[in-house]
Short mmCIF file of C-alpha atoms and ligand atoms in Angstrom, two decimals:
data_model
loop_
_atom_site.label_atom_id
_atom_site.label_comp_id
_atom_site.label_asym_id
_atom_site.label_seq_id
_atom_site.Cartn_x
_atom_site.Cartn_y
_atom_site.Cartn_z
CA MET J 1 129.09 108.93 78.12
CA THR J 2 126.13 107.29 79.60
CA ASP J 3 123.73 105.36 77.15
CA ARG J 4 120.04 104.55 77.63
CA LEU J 5 119.02 101.38 78.78
CA ILE J 6 116.05 100.29 77.38
CA ILE J 7 113.37 98.57 79.58
CA PHE J 8 111.17 96.30 77.75
CA ASP J 9 108.46 94.99 80.12
CA THR J 10 107.07 91.60 79.27
CA THR J 11 104.75 90.92 82.48
CA LEU J 12 101.65 90.96 80.28
CA ARG J 13 103.01 88.18 77.38
CA ASP J 14 105.70 86.34 79.20
CA GLY J 15 104.39 86.99 82.77
CA GLU J 16 100.91 85.83 81.90
CA GLN J 17 102.32 82.37 80.39
CA SER J 18 103.13 81.61 84.10
CA PRO J 19 100.59 78.93 84.77
CA GLY J 20 97.45 80.38 86.46
CA ALA J 21 98.42 84.03 85.74
CA ALA J 22 96.06 84.72 83.15
CA MET J 23 94.49 88.10 83.12
CA THR J 24 91.62 89.54 81.87
CA LYS J 25 91.43 92.90 79.47
CA ALA J 26 90.49 95.15 82.38
CA GLU J 27 93.45 93.80 84.44
CA LYS J 28 95.91 94.03 81.56
CA ILE J 29 94.79 97.65 81.17
CA ARG J 30 95.45 98.61 84.96
CA ILE J 31 99.13 96.73 84.71
CA ALA J 32 99.66 98.53 81.35
CA LYS J 33 98.58 102.01 83.10
CA ALA J 34 100.93 101.32 86.09
CA LEU J 35 103.77 100.43 83.69
CA GLU J 36 103.42 103.72 81.69
CA ARG J 37 103.53 105.62 85.21
CA LEU J 38 106.82 103.63 85.86
CA LYS J 39 108.26 104.74 82.57
CA VAL J 40 109.01 101.91 81.07
CA ASP J 41 110.07 102.11 77.59
CA VAL J 42 108.17 99.28 75.74
CA ILE J 43 105.35 97.40 77.11
CA GLU J 44 104.74 93.86 75.50
CA ALA J 45 101.19 93.82 76.09
CA GLY J 46 100.42 89.96 74.91
CA PHE J 47 100.45 87.25 71.90
CA PRO J 48 97.36 88.88 69.97
CA ILE J 49 96.83 85.87 67.65
CA ALA J 50 96.62 83.49 70.75
CA SER J 51 92.85 83.78 71.30
CA PRO J 52 90.01 86.92 70.23
CA GLY J 53 90.17 87.62 73.76
CA ASP J 54 94.11 88.22 73.52
CA PHE J 55 93.81 90.30 70.57
CA GLU J 56 91.05 92.74 72.02
CA ALA J 57 93.29 92.93 75.45
CA VAL J 58 96.43 93.98 73.22
CA GLN J 59 94.16 96.45 71.01
CA ALA J 60 92.71 97.84 74.34
CA VAL J 61 96.19 98.58 75.89
CA ALA J 62 97.30 99.91 72.19
CA ARG J 63 94.68 102.20 72.55
CA THR J 64 95.20 103.16 75.95
CA ILE J 65 98.76 103.59 76.64
CA LYS J 66 100.30 107.00 75.00
CA ASP J 67 103.99 107.23 76.60
CA SER J 68 105.54 103.93 76.20
CA THR J 69 105.80 101.96 72.95
CA VAL J 70 103.20 98.75 72.95
CA CYS J 71 104.44 95.58 71.64
CA GLY J 72 102.76 92.53 70.36
CA LEU J 73 104.54 89.22 69.87
CA SER J 74 104.08 87.04 66.77
CA ARG J 75 105.86 83.80 65.35
CA THR J 76 107.05 84.21 61.95
CA GLY J 77 103.84 83.24 59.78
CA ASP J 78 101.93 85.78 57.85
CA ALA J 79 98.65 85.40 60.01
CA ASP J 80 100.58 86.18 63.21
CA ILE J 81 102.09 89.28 61.87
CA ASP J 82 99.15 90.62 60.11
CA ARG J 83 96.88 89.88 63.43
CA ALA J 84 99.72 91.62 65.41
CA TYR J 85 99.68 94.73 63.23
CA GLU J 86 95.64 94.77 63.69
CA ALA J 87 95.82 94.69 67.31
CA LEU J 88 98.55 97.47 67.59
CA LYS J 89 97.93 99.84 64.92
CA ASP J 90 95.90 102.38 67.08
CA ALA J 91 99.09 102.87 69.48
CA PRO J 92 100.59 106.37 68.98
CA SER J 93 103.92 103.94 68.97
CA TYR J 94 103.87 100.42 68.52
CA ARG J 95 106.42 97.59 67.84
CA ILE J 96 106.20 94.13 66.32
CA HIS J 97 107.95 91.34 67.70
CA THR J 98 108.56 88.21 65.86
CA PHE J 99 110.30 85.50 66.93
CA ILE J 100 111.48 81.71 65.92
CA ALA J 101 113.84 79.21 67.51
CA THR J 102 117.23 78.94 66.19
CA SER J 103 118.77 76.23 68.58
CA PRO J 104 119.47 72.53 66.80
CA ILE J 105 117.37 71.08 69.48
CA HIS J 106 114.14 73.51 68.99
CA MET J 107 114.56 73.61 65.07
CA GLN J 108 114.69 69.63 64.87
CA LYS J 109 112.66 68.54 67.56
CA LYS J 110 109.96 71.53 67.85
CA LEU J 111 109.84 73.03 64.51
CA LYS J 112 110.85 70.07 62.48
CA MET J 113 112.51 72.76 60.21
CA GLU J 114 115.72 72.60 58.29
CA PRO J 115 118.15 75.88 59.42
CA ASP J 116 117.99 77.18 55.90
CA GLU J 117 113.87 77.26 56.38
CA VAL J 118 114.33 78.75 59.79
CA PHE J 119 116.37 81.55 58.03
CA GLU J 120 114.07 82.13 55.16
CA ALA J 121 111.19 82.23 57.60
CA ALA J 122 112.77 84.75 60.00
CA VAL J 123 113.83 87.29 57.19
CA ARG J 124 110.43 86.89 55.36
CA ALA J 125 108.50 87.79 58.97
CA VAL J 126 110.86 90.68 59.44
CA LYS J 127 110.03 92.01 56.01
CA ARG J 128 106.30 91.55 56.20
CA ALA J 129 106.45 93.52 59.51
CA ARG J 130 108.61 96.40 58.04
CA ASN J 131 105.71 96.81 55.94
CA TYR J 132 103.63 97.67 58.81
CA THR J 133 106.09 99.75 60.92
CA ASP J 134 109.71 100.49 61.32
CA ASN J 135 109.89 99.23 64.85
CA VAL J 136 110.59 95.62 64.49
CA GLU J 137 112.09 93.24 66.89
CA PHE J 138 113.47 89.79 66.11
CA SER J 139 113.88 87.41 68.78
CA CYS J 140 116.10 84.06 68.20
CA GLU J 141 114.37 81.69 70.54
CA ASP J 142 116.81 79.39 72.61
CA SER J 143 119.83 81.44 71.27
CA SER J 144 122.24 80.58 74.15
CA ARG J 145 122.12 77.02 72.70
CA SER J 146 122.37 77.95 69.25
CA GLU J 147 125.38 77.68 67.00
CA PHE J 148 127.12 80.82 66.97
CA GLU J 149 127.92 80.50 63.17
CA PHE J 150 124.21 80.29 62.22
CA LEU J 151 123.01 82.77 64.49
CA SER J 152 125.40 85.35 63.59
CA ARG J 153 124.39 84.49 59.82
CA ILE J 154 120.48 85.03 60.67
CA VAL J 155 121.32 88.12 62.81
CA GLU J 156 123.02 89.63 59.73
CA ALA J 157 120.30 88.78 57.36
CA VAL J 158 117.25 89.99 59.76
CA ILE J 159 119.13 93.52 60.24
CA ALA J 160 119.83 93.75 56.62
CA ALA J 161 115.68 92.89 55.99
CA GLY J 162 114.76 95.99 58.77
CA ALA J 163 114.83 94.48 62.03
CA THR J 164 115.87 97.40 64.66
CA THR J 165 115.98 95.18 67.91
CA ILE J 166 117.97 91.93 68.05
CA ASN J 167 116.93 89.89 71.01
CA LEU J 168 119.11 86.98 71.84
CA PRO J 169 117.23 85.27 74.95
CA ASP J 170 118.42 82.38 77.05
CA THR J 171 114.95 80.79 76.85
CA VAL J 172 115.70 77.82 79.21
CA GLY J 173 117.72 79.71 81.65
CA TYR J 174 120.71 77.79 81.13
CA ALA J 175 123.31 80.49 80.61
CA VAL J 176 125.94 81.70 83.24
CA PRO J 177 126.85 85.40 83.56
CA GLU J 178 130.44 85.53 82.49
CA GLN J 179 129.74 83.10 79.13
CA TYR J 180 126.55 85.03 78.17
CA GLY J 181 128.12 88.50 78.39
CA ASP J 182 131.04 87.22 76.32
CA PHE J 183 128.50 85.42 73.87
CA ILE J 184 126.76 88.94 73.33
CA ARG J 185 130.08 90.96 72.90
CA ARG J 186 131.24 88.38 70.29
CA ILE J 187 127.87 88.33 68.36
CA MET J 188 127.88 91.90 68.12
CA SER J 189 131.43 91.83 66.85
CA ASN J 190 131.10 89.36 64.54
CA VAL J 191 127.95 90.45 63.02
CA PRO J 192 128.95 93.21 60.24
CA ASN J 193 125.78 95.34 60.57
CA SER J 194 125.17 95.15 64.11
CA ASP J 195 125.62 98.73 64.82
CA LYS J 196 122.23 99.26 63.05
CA ALA J 197 120.15 97.62 65.58
CA VAL J 198 119.75 97.69 69.43
CA PHE J 199 121.15 94.59 71.03
CA SER J 200 118.61 93.09 73.73
CA VAL J 201 118.28 90.17 76.26
CA HIS J 202 115.68 87.98 77.84
CA CYS J 203 116.64 85.97 80.35
CA HIS J 204 114.68 83.16 82.32
CA ASN J 205 115.50 82.21 85.85
CA ASP J 206 115.73 78.56 85.76
CA LEU J 207 119.16 78.81 87.47
CA GLY J 208 118.56 81.78 89.42
CA LEU J 209 120.81 83.84 87.09
CA ALA J 210 118.35 85.91 84.82
CA VAL J 211 119.34 89.25 86.35
CA GLY J 212 122.78 88.55 86.78
CA ASN J 213 123.03 87.17 83.25
CA SER J 214 121.03 90.31 81.97
CA LEU J 215 123.50 92.53 83.61
CA ALA J 216 126.63 90.66 82.54
CA ALA J 217 125.08 91.50 79.04
CA VAL J 218 124.54 95.00 79.72
CA MET J 219 128.21 95.06 80.68
CA ASN J 220 128.89 93.73 77.14
CA GLY J 221 126.87 95.83 74.77
CA ALA J 222 122.87 94.89 75.45
CA ARG J 223 120.99 98.25 75.63
CA GLN J 224 117.53 96.43 75.94
CA VAL J 225 116.55 94.26 78.61
CA GLU J 226 113.42 92.33 78.76
CA CYS J 227 112.17 92.06 82.06
CA THR J 228 108.85 91.66 84.45
CA ILE J 229 107.36 92.97 87.41
CA ASN J 230 108.36 90.93 90.25
CA GLY J 231 110.05 88.31 88.10
CA LEU J 232 106.91 86.91 86.71
CA GLY J 233 107.02 84.50 84.00
CA GLU J 234 107.46 80.68 82.62
CA ARG J 235 108.45 78.32 85.07
CA ALA J 236 110.83 80.10 87.37
CA GLY J 237 110.01 83.50 85.55
CA ASN J 238 112.19 86.34 83.84
CA ALA J 239 114.71 88.65 85.14
CA SER J 240 112.89 90.96 87.61
CA LEU J 241 112.43 94.78 86.30
CA GLU J 242 112.92 95.99 89.60
CA GLU J 243 116.20 94.08 90.30
CA ILE J 244 117.59 95.56 86.97
CA VAL J 245 116.50 98.89 87.49
CA MET J 246 117.69 99.20 90.90
CA ALA J 247 121.02 97.54 90.45
CA VAL J 248 121.77 99.88 87.33
CA ARG J 249 120.72 103.03 89.36
CA THR J 250 122.40 102.12 92.99
CA ARG J 251 125.59 100.80 91.10
CA LYS J 252 125.64 103.74 88.31
CA ASP J 253 129.53 103.84 89.44
CA TYR J 254 129.55 100.46 87.68
CA PHE J 255 127.04 100.13 84.79
CA PRO J 256 127.49 102.30 81.99
CA CYS J 257 123.79 103.32 81.27
CA GLU J 258 120.62 104.57 82.77
CA THR J 259 117.10 104.14 82.38
CA ARG J 260 114.39 106.29 82.46
CA ILE J 261 112.18 104.39 85.04
CA GLU J 262 110.39 106.39 87.89
CA THR J 263 111.67 104.36 90.41
CA THR J 264 108.84 105.36 93.15
CA GLU J 265 106.18 103.41 91.03
CA ILE J 266 108.06 100.11 91.78
CA MET J 267 106.02 99.09 94.68
CA ASN J 268 102.87 100.01 93.54
CA CYS J 269 103.29 97.99 90.35
CA SER J 270 104.64 95.26 92.26
CA ARG J 271 101.75 94.94 94.48
CA LEU J 272 99.35 95.44 91.65
CA VAL J 273 100.86 92.21 89.58
CA SER J 274 100.54 90.27 92.73
CA THR J 275 97.14 91.10 93.50
CA ILE J 276 95.87 90.33 89.92
CA THR J 277 98.05 87.27 89.38
CA GLY J 278 97.77 86.00 92.75
CA PHE J 279 101.37 85.29 92.76
CA PRO J 280 102.60 86.40 96.31
CA VAL J 281 106.15 88.18 96.56
CA GLN J 282 108.32 86.17 99.04
CA PRO J 283 109.24 88.38 101.91
CA ASN J 284 112.88 88.33 100.94
CA LYS J 285 112.51 89.17 97.57
CA ALA J 286 115.11 91.89 96.78
CA ILE J 287 113.61 95.47 96.23
CA VAL J 288 109.90 94.63 97.11
CA GLY J 289 109.74 92.04 99.30
CA ALA J 290 108.03 92.87 102.84
CA ASN J 291 111.69 92.58 104.55
CA ALA J 292 113.91 94.13 101.62
CA PHE J 293 114.05 97.24 103.70
CA ALA J 294 113.29 96.05 107.12
CA HIS J 295 116.04 95.58 109.90
CA GLU J 296 115.44 93.00 112.18
CA SER J 297 118.90 92.48 114.10
CA GLY J 298 119.69 95.21 116.90
CA ILE J 299 123.15 95.63 115.45
CA HIS J 300 121.56 96.60 111.89
CA GLN J 301 118.98 98.77 113.65
CA ASP J 302 121.44 100.93 115.49
CA GLY J 303 123.67 101.01 112.63
CA VAL J 304 120.73 102.43 110.34
CA LEU J 305 119.56 104.72 113.13
CA LYS J 306 123.02 106.30 113.54
CA HIS J 307 123.74 106.61 109.74
CA ARG J 308 121.49 104.71 107.16
CA GLU J 309 124.34 104.11 104.79
CA THR J 310 125.76 101.60 107.10
CA TYR J 311 123.34 98.67 106.13
CA GLU J 312 121.15 100.43 103.26
CA ILE J 313 122.38 101.02 99.76
CA MET J 314 119.08 102.24 98.47
CA ARG J 315 116.22 104.71 100.16
CA ALA J 316 112.93 102.86 100.69
CA GLN J 317 111.03 105.88 99.46
CA ASP J 318 113.07 105.65 96.17
CA VAL J 319 111.18 102.57 95.31
CA GLY J 320 107.68 103.79 96.37
CA LEU J 321 107.80 102.52 100.11
CA ASN J 322 105.79 104.45 102.62
CA SER J 323 105.26 107.28 100.32
CA ASN J 324 101.87 108.85 99.80
CA ARG J 325 99.87 106.44 101.94
CA ILE J 326 96.87 108.39 102.20
CA VAL J 327 94.23 106.65 104.42
CA LEU J 328 90.68 106.98 103.45
CA GLY J 329 87.67 105.95 106.15
CA LYS J 330 84.22 105.73 106.77
CA LEU J 331 83.89 109.56 106.08
CA SER J 332 85.55 109.76 102.85
CA GLY J 333 83.57 111.24 100.36
CA ARG J 334 83.11 109.96 96.52
CA ASN J 335 85.48 112.90 95.32
CA ALA J 336 87.99 111.62 97.87
CA LEU J 337 88.14 107.86 96.52
CA ARG J 338 87.82 108.88 92.79
CA THR J 339 90.65 111.23 93.52
CA ARG J 340 92.76 108.39 95.03
CA LEU J 341 91.80 105.80 92.74
CA LYS J 342 92.77 108.38 89.94
CA GLU J 343 96.30 108.70 91.30
CA LEU J 344 96.42 104.84 91.64
CA GLY J 345 95.80 104.63 87.76
CA ILE J 346 92.21 103.38 88.22
CA GLU J 347 89.87 105.30 86.27
CA PHE J 348 86.14 104.21 85.53
CA GLN J 349 84.24 103.47 82.28
CA SER J 350 81.20 104.33 83.20
CA GLU J 351 79.35 106.12 86.34
CA GLN J 352 77.65 102.99 87.18
CA ASP J 353 81.22 101.52 87.81
CA MET J 354 82.00 104.17 90.07
CA ASN J 355 78.78 104.11 91.96
CA GLU J 356 79.18 100.41 92.51
CA THR J 357 82.95 100.73 93.82
CA PHE J 358 81.78 103.33 96.09
CA LYS J 359 79.20 101.12 97.48
CA ARG J 360 81.67 98.52 98.08
CA PHE J 361 84.37 100.94 99.41
CA LYS J 362 81.34 102.30 102.12
CA ASP J 363 80.76 98.86 103.17
CA LEU J 364 84.49 98.08 103.43
CA ALA J 365 84.83 101.23 105.28
CA ASP J 366 82.04 100.14 108.08
CA ARG J 367 84.10 97.31 108.73
CA LYS J 368 87.48 98.60 108.53
CA THR J 369 88.54 101.69 110.08
CA GLU J 370 91.47 102.95 107.90
CA ILE J 371 91.51 101.80 104.20
CA TYR J 372 94.94 101.87 102.46
CA ASP J 373 96.15 101.76 98.91
CA GLU J 374 96.37 98.07 99.15
CA ASP J 375 92.76 97.94 100.15
CA LEU J 376 91.64 100.11 97.40
CA GLN J 377 93.38 97.77 94.86
CA ALA J 378 91.81 94.84 96.24
CA LEU J 379 88.42 96.31 96.24
CA VAL J 380 88.94 97.14 92.38
CA SER J 381 90.13 93.72 91.82
CA ASP J 382 87.48 92.33 93.46
CA SER J 383 84.84 94.16 91.35
CA ALA J 384 86.44 92.88 88.27
CA THR J 385 86.50 89.34 89.86
CA GLU J 386 82.78 89.63 90.48
CA ILE J 387 82.13 90.61 86.78
CA ALA J 388 84.14 87.35 85.90
CA ASN J 389 82.27 85.32 88.31
CA GLU J 390 78.98 86.10 87.10
CA HIS J 391 78.07 82.57 86.11
CA ILE J 392 78.48 80.98 89.65
CA ARG J 393 78.53 83.48 92.46
CA LEU J 394 78.16 83.46 96.29
CA VAL J 395 74.53 84.51 97.24
CA SER J 396 75.09 83.87 101.11
CA LEU J 397 77.49 81.93 103.77
CA ARG J 398 76.75 80.86 107.48
CA VAL J 399 79.70 79.29 108.95
CA ARG J 400 79.31 77.60 112.32
CA THR J 401 82.92 76.77 114.38
CA GLU J 402 82.93 76.28 118.10
CA THR J 403 86.07 74.76 120.10
CA GLY J 404 85.48 70.99 120.28
CA GLU J 405 82.44 70.88 117.52
CA THR J 406 83.09 69.88 113.76
CA PRO J 407 82.99 73.28 111.49
CA ARG J 408 79.54 73.24 109.22
CA ALA J 409 79.20 75.72 106.40
CA THR J 410 75.63 76.54 104.78
CA LEU J 411 76.12 78.09 101.33
CA VAL J 412 73.41 79.44 98.95
CA LEU J 413 75.07 79.87 95.21
CA SER J 414 73.73 81.44 92.06
CA ILE J 415 74.43 79.31 89.13
CA GLY J 416 73.77 81.17 85.88
CA GLY J 417 70.62 82.73 87.75
CA ASP J 418 69.63 79.64 89.76
CA GLU J 419 70.05 79.49 93.44
CA ARG J 420 71.36 76.26 94.91
CA THR J 421 71.86 75.44 98.58
CA ALA J 422 74.44 73.08 100.26
CA GLU J 423 75.66 72.19 103.75
CA ALA J 424 78.84 70.53 104.63
CA ASP J 425 81.04 69.65 107.29
CA GLY J 426 84.65 70.04 107.14
CA ASP J 427 87.97 69.85 108.98
CA GLY J 428 87.94 73.70 109.49
CA PRO J 429 85.73 76.35 108.34
CA VAL J 430 87.35 76.89 105.06
CA ASP J 431 87.29 73.13 104.48
CA ALA J 432 83.52 72.87 105.19
CA ALA J 433 82.70 75.69 102.83
CA TYR J 434 84.47 74.39 99.88
CA ARG J 435 82.96 70.83 100.71
CA ALA J 436 79.65 72.73 100.19
CA ILE J 437 80.51 74.36 97.06
CA GLU J 438 81.80 70.72 95.49
CA GLN J 439 78.32 69.37 96.83
CA ILE J 440 76.85 71.54 94.42
CA MET J 441 79.30 71.82 91.61
CA ASP J 442 80.98 68.42 91.47
CA SER J 443 83.51 69.90 89.32
CA GLY J 444 86.28 67.32 89.49
CA VAL J 445 89.04 70.08 90.27
CA GLN J 446 91.98 69.32 92.36
CA LEU J 447 92.99 72.22 94.97
CA GLN J 448 96.86 72.69 94.33
CA LEU J 449 97.34 75.84 96.40
CA TYR J 450 95.54 77.78 99.05
CA SER J 451 97.11 80.91 100.63
CA VAL J 452 96.05 84.00 102.86
CA ASN J 453 97.82 87.24 103.07
CA ALA J 454 96.77 90.19 105.15
CA ILE J 455 96.59 92.92 102.67
CA THR J 456 97.71 95.81 105.44
CA THR J 457 98.68 95.69 108.94
CA GLY J 458 96.32 95.03 111.68
CA THR J 459 93.67 92.45 112.68
CA ASP J 460 90.95 94.19 110.88
CA SER J 461 92.98 93.95 107.69
CA GLN J 462 91.36 92.50 104.48
CA GLY J 463 92.20 88.96 103.79
CA GLU J 464 93.52 88.17 100.55
CA VAL J 465 93.23 84.54 99.32
CA THR J 466 94.51 82.78 96.34
CA VAL J 467 93.50 79.42 95.11
CA ARG J 468 95.11 77.34 92.52
CA LEU J 469 93.15 74.92 90.87
CA GLU J 470 93.69 72.20 88.34
CA ARG J 471 91.57 70.15 85.98
CA ALA J 472 92.61 67.85 83.14
CA GLY J 473 96.07 69.65 83.03
CA ARG J 474 94.72 72.72 83.03
CA ILE J 475 95.73 75.00 85.73
CA VAL J 476 94.06 78.25 87.16
CA ASN J 477 94.28 80.91 90.04
CA GLY J 478 91.45 82.72 91.63
CA GLN J 479 91.35 85.55 94.17
CA GLY J 480 89.23 86.81 96.42
CA ALA J 481 89.64 89.47 99.35
CA ASP J 482 87.43 90.15 102.32
CA THR J 483 87.64 91.46 105.84
CA ASP J 484 86.11 87.89 106.57
CA ILE J 485 88.73 85.40 105.38
CA ILE J 486 86.17 82.81 105.14
CA VAL J 487 84.23 84.87 102.67
CA ALA J 488 87.52 85.72 100.86
CA SER J 489 88.15 82.03 100.61
CA VAL J 490 85.00 81.22 98.97
CA LYS J 491 85.31 84.18 96.64
CA ALA J 492 88.71 83.04 95.66
CA TYR J 493 87.14 79.55 95.20
CA LEU J 494 84.53 80.45 92.81
CA ASN J 495 86.66 82.95 90.78
CA ALA J 496 88.94 79.96 90.11
CA LEU J 497 86.12 77.65 89.42
CA ASN J 498 84.35 80.05 86.82
CA LYS J 499 87.64 80.43 84.85
CA ILE J 500 88.36 76.42 84.88
CA LEU J 501 84.66 75.61 83.70
CA PHE J 502 84.30 77.93 81.18
CA PRO J 503 87.71 78.02 79.52
CA VAL J 504 88.92 80.12 76.64
CA HIS J 505 90.85 78.40 73.82
CA ARG J 506 94.55 80.03 73.88
CA GLU J 507 97.29 79.51 71.37
CA HIS J 508 100.53 79.17 73.13
CA PRO J 509 103.38 81.18 71.44
CA GLN J 510 106.28 78.74 72.16
CA THR J 511 104.96 75.41 71.20
CA ALA J 512 105.36 74.14 67.63
O1 KIV T 601 111.70 82.94 76.34
C1 KIV T 601 111.64 83.40 75.39
O2 KIV T 601 112.66 82.90 74.44
C2 KIV T 601 110.74 83.97 74.58
C3 KIV T 601 110.78 84.76 73.41
C4 KIV T 601 109.35 84.40 72.43
C5 KIV T 601 111.20 86.00 73.28
O3 KIV T 601 109.67 84.17 75.76
ZN1 ZN T 602 110.55 84.29 77.65
#
């Protein structure tokens, strides 16, 4: 008998906790729709009490998604649980996910609570959540460093209080596969009512073992895995969804379960998350890296050409590579664009938004002959970015470069509607443009990362630039795309500057 393995995606919550990966409501909706097409069972949309913006984003996802359960995170306090319910209640299917830390170090140093107080808070939270829904998940934060008997006692009590999913996270990525698998098996057999709940795992990747640990848990009875697209997440990230799903699928001879994931949507989700968050995917990343299905060595190529299975254990098209690469161009009309965007899960709230995107599409098509799906994703992201950029916007840019001469940039910015001009020299054209921006803004930010990626192949490809800025300990990412990489660089810098200069206060779920 093959069991169902529940795929719980937390890209929009734990993934978003990566420094600089914060997403807007519109971005969260786009990713949620892509996750729905991927057929994930549960989408953790955020932490509703974190800020009014987070609440609205979870609510918008709850009102949009029909085919996956939408989940909201809450600590054990009444206000957290009530807020999660308010954000989720319009979803056809929703789950409240409440958690508290159970390890001695977290209880003593972070929560400053006695184990009995933690026990009571957990039971009380689950009961409160059960007043709103019969789909309640309880997580014992830092479970892999928790004391076994205490953990068993709390798990038994929250199941008795109505928790239907028990999640045992390896919060700090400390576990190793054999030991963690054994731990899951022992807890499940030690807790008398464990058959009344689905056991779940949530592994962080600090030692590079998140996927290995999750799969070891699956072999020992866990039937839900919490994971993220591209392995995004706090610090070194979470278990990568695509790796878990493809491991279980490719080795169905070994794993006693299957998922309902539509694997051909994997690449689309991966690209979308990377574009929106500005976290590039490393080329040798399993499943979704640019090299994952490329064969460099002559011997491998020869083998693959003779018989694919000599070196390939999965088919590229099964993860959505090379499929449906419909190319649009200069002559494509509004309908072709609208149809392709719809297939990519992008729909517009108003005709005005569609008109604006069509204008931008035509402008791009004038500069670039073939427009691929990746270009469209960037085009739409860029429009969303432009909206976020409203306060500081690029009006015009002129850059002069010549061999042997110092590059010079002249730019005009609109700041809340007032136009300001600056001119600066730099080590290169991007440096000159950034210096000109700072002449006007004097923002005090530190540039921590600057990276350019070609969105597609060819020298006419759009460059997608990601910058990471830091100010007073706060980190944000900014993105920009354009066929002119200097313009893309300026857009990315302004995108990040807008976020860092006009911050929104958000509560972090895992601080005390
Ligand atoms: O890593 C963790 O323990 C978490 C919990 C909030 C589930 O993200
Ligand atoms: Zn986590």
